[in-house]
Short mmCIF file of C-alpha atoms in Angstrom, two decimals:
data_model
loop_
_atom_site.label_atom_id
_atom_site.label_comp_id
_atom_site.label_asym_id
_atom_site.label_seq_id
_atom_site.Cartn_x
_atom_site.Cartn_y
_atom_site.Cartn_z
CA MET M 1 0.32 -38.28 -32.65
CA LYS M 2 -2.23 -40.85 -31.61
CA LEU M 3 -4.34 -39.98 -28.56
CA PRO M 4 -5.60 -42.98 -26.55
CA ARG M 5 -9.35 -43.15 -26.13
CA ARG M 6 -9.24 -43.00 -22.32
CA LYS M 7 -7.07 -39.84 -22.33
CA PHE M 8 -9.37 -38.25 -24.91
CA LEU M 9 -12.42 -38.92 -22.72
CA HIS M 10 -10.68 -37.43 -19.67
CA LEU M 11 -9.81 -34.27 -21.61
CA ALA M 12 -13.33 -34.01 -23.05
CA ALA M 13 -14.93 -34.42 -19.63
CA GLY M 14 -12.61 -31.78 -18.15
CA ALA M 15 -13.39 -29.34 -20.96
CA ALA M 16 -17.13 -29.91 -20.51
CA ALA M 17 -16.93 -29.37 -16.73
CA LEU M 18 -14.76 -26.24 -16.91
CA PRO M 19 -17.57 -23.68 -17.50
CA ALA M 20 -19.57 -25.03 -14.56
CA VAL M 21 -16.58 -24.94 -12.21
CA SER M 22 -15.49 -21.44 -13.22
CA ARG M 23 -18.90 -20.00 -12.25
CA VAL M 24 -18.52 -21.38 -8.76
CA ALA M 25 -15.02 -19.92 -8.31
CA TRP M 26 -15.81 -16.31 -9.29
CA ALA M 27 -14.18 -13.84 -6.97
CA GLN M 28 -15.98 -10.84 -5.57
CA SER M 29 -15.01 -7.64 -7.35
CA TYR M 30 -12.87 -5.23 -5.35
CA PRO M 31 -13.83 -2.75 -4.11
CA SER M 32 -17.51 -3.32 -3.56
CA ARG M 33 -17.78 -0.51 -0.99
CA PRO M 34 -15.86 2.69 -0.11
CA VAL M 35 -12.20 2.33 0.86
CA ARG M 36 -10.57 4.36 3.66
CA LEU M 37 -7.04 5.64 3.05
CA ILE M 38 -5.57 6.84 6.34
CA VAL M 39 -2.78 9.43 6.36
CA GLY M 40 -0.72 10.04 9.51
CA PHE M 41 -0.13 13.72 8.79
CA PRO M 42 -2.25 16.89 8.86
CA PRO M 43 -4.09 18.12 5.75
CA GLY M 44 -2.13 20.15 3.22
CA GLY M 45 1.18 18.30 3.44
CA VAL M 46 2.89 16.10 0.87
CA GLY M 47 1.38 12.91 2.30
CA ASP M 48 -2.13 14.33 2.25
CA ILE M 49 -1.88 15.77 -1.26
CA SER M 50 -0.35 12.64 -2.78
CA SER M 51 -2.98 10.47 -1.04
CA ARG M 52 -5.81 12.64 -2.34
CA LEU M 53 -4.45 12.51 -5.88
CA MET M 54 -4.03 8.73 -5.71
CA GLY M 55 -7.47 8.32 -4.09
CA GLN M 56 -9.13 10.29 -6.90
CA TRP M 57 -7.26 8.27 -9.52
CA LEU M 58 -8.30 4.97 -7.91
CA SER M 59 -11.92 6.16 -7.51
CA ASP M 60 -12.12 7.00 -11.22
CA ARG M 61 -10.75 3.61 -12.26
CA LEU M 62 -12.37 1.30 -9.72
CA GLY M 63 -15.76 2.99 -9.41
CA GLN M 64 -15.81 3.29 -5.62
CA PRO M 65 -14.91 6.30 -3.44
CA PHE M 66 -11.56 6.33 -1.68
CA VAL M 67 -12.06 8.41 1.47
CA ILE M 68 -8.91 10.15 2.71
CA GLU M 69 -8.81 10.34 6.50
CA ASN M 70 -6.11 12.37 8.25
CA ARG M 71 -5.01 11.12 11.67
CA PRO M 72 -1.99 13.21 12.61
CA GLY M 73 -0.01 12.74 15.78
CA ALA M 74 2.67 10.64 17.43
CA ALA M 75 4.82 10.69 14.29
CA SER M 76 2.08 8.83 12.33
CA ASN M 77 1.85 6.03 14.94
CA ILE M 78 -1.81 6.91 15.65
CA ALA M 79 -2.74 6.36 12.01
CA THR M 80 -0.73 3.15 11.80
CA GLU M 81 -2.38 1.75 14.92
CA ALA M 82 -5.84 2.63 13.54
CA VAL M 83 -5.11 0.62 10.39
CA VAL M 84 -3.72 -2.32 12.35
CA LYS M 85 -6.86 -2.44 14.52
CA ALA M 86 -9.20 -2.24 11.48
CA PRO M 87 -10.63 -5.47 10.05
CA PRO M 88 -8.10 -7.10 7.67
CA ASP M 89 -10.42 -6.94 4.65
CA GLY M 90 -8.47 -4.56 2.41
CA TYR M 91 -10.86 -1.65 2.86
CA THR M 92 -8.61 0.33 5.22
CA LEU M 93 -5.27 1.38 3.72
CA LEU M 94 -2.36 3.34 5.20
CA HIS M 95 -0.22 5.95 3.49
CA VAL M 96 3.25 4.91 4.66
CA SER M 97 6.24 7.25 4.54
CA THR M 98 9.83 7.26 5.72
CA THR M 99 8.51 8.32 9.13
CA ASN M 100 7.05 4.84 9.60
CA ALA M 101 10.41 3.23 8.87
CA ILE M 102 12.14 5.55 11.33
CA ASN M 103 9.48 4.85 14.00
CA ALA M 104 10.15 1.11 13.74
CA THR M 105 13.74 1.70 14.80
CA LEU M 106 13.12 4.59 17.20
CA TYR M 107 10.34 3.22 19.42
CA ASP M 108 10.80 -0.01 21.35
CA LYS M 109 7.18 -0.66 22.37
CA LEU M 110 5.15 -0.44 19.16
CA ASN M 111 2.15 -2.77 19.08
CA PHE M 112 2.27 -3.22 15.33
CA ARG M 113 5.82 -4.00 14.26
CA ARG M 114 4.92 -6.78 11.80
CA ASP M 115 1.16 -6.40 11.44
CA ILE M 116 1.06 -4.49 8.14
CA ALA M 117 2.17 -5.47 4.65
CA PRO M 118 3.03 -3.24 1.69
CA VAL M 119 0.55 -3.13 -1.18
CA ALA M 120 2.02 -0.71 -3.71
CA GLY M 121 4.48 2.15 -4.01
CA ILE M 122 3.01 5.45 -5.16
CA ILE M 123 5.83 7.96 -4.79
CA ARG M 124 9.60 7.95 -4.36
CA VAL M 125 11.25 10.65 -2.33
CA PRO M 126 15.02 11.05 -1.96
CA LEU M 127 16.22 11.34 1.60
CA VAL M 128 19.62 12.89 2.28
CA ILE M 129 20.86 13.27 5.85
CA GLY M 130 24.31 14.46 6.72
CA SER M 131 26.12 16.39 9.36
CA GLY M 132 29.24 18.48 9.50
CA GLN M 133 30.82 21.07 11.73
CA ASP M 134 29.22 23.89 9.77
CA GLY M 135 25.79 22.30 9.37
CA LEU M 136 24.20 20.08 6.78
CA ARG M 137 26.48 19.16 3.90
CA VAL M 138 25.34 17.96 0.51
CA HIS M 139 28.78 17.95 -1.13
CA ARG M 140 28.30 14.39 -2.38
CA LEU M 141 25.36 15.48 -4.54
CA CYS M 142 26.53 18.99 -5.40
CA PRO M 143 30.30 19.41 -5.02
CA GLY M 144 31.33 22.72 -3.47
CA GLN M 145 27.96 23.50 -1.86
CA SER M 146 26.95 23.17 1.76
CA GLY M 147 23.46 23.15 3.22
CA GLN M 148 23.82 26.86 3.97
CA ASP M 149 24.14 27.81 0.26
#
């Protein structure tokens, strides 16, 4: 394959300029300061424990502390509103659970319906809700057993 001289010069000039341009476009490393992880439940629960474990894991790998802050109340709406009002710089995170999804359908006047975006999933929890005349039934998962067994 024969490469025309003009195309060769363009490629050579681009290759020579690449190191200079890449220095200008370096991104700031994340995180460069402590990160707050807000949990909408009291200490000692599943949300708190899983957030503390994940915060420790992230601190070890990223070299910055992840501070777990519990803000219980209003079915985790207080914590969610605190995160929405924080600066959108990625240094305030929210531990979201199924409660947040239920709140979006239950409450009509939330100030933060579309103001947060998911970052990553850390835990999966099955949720089974059913009702029968004699209480909770889980016969679909375990045939022959009711919630009273």
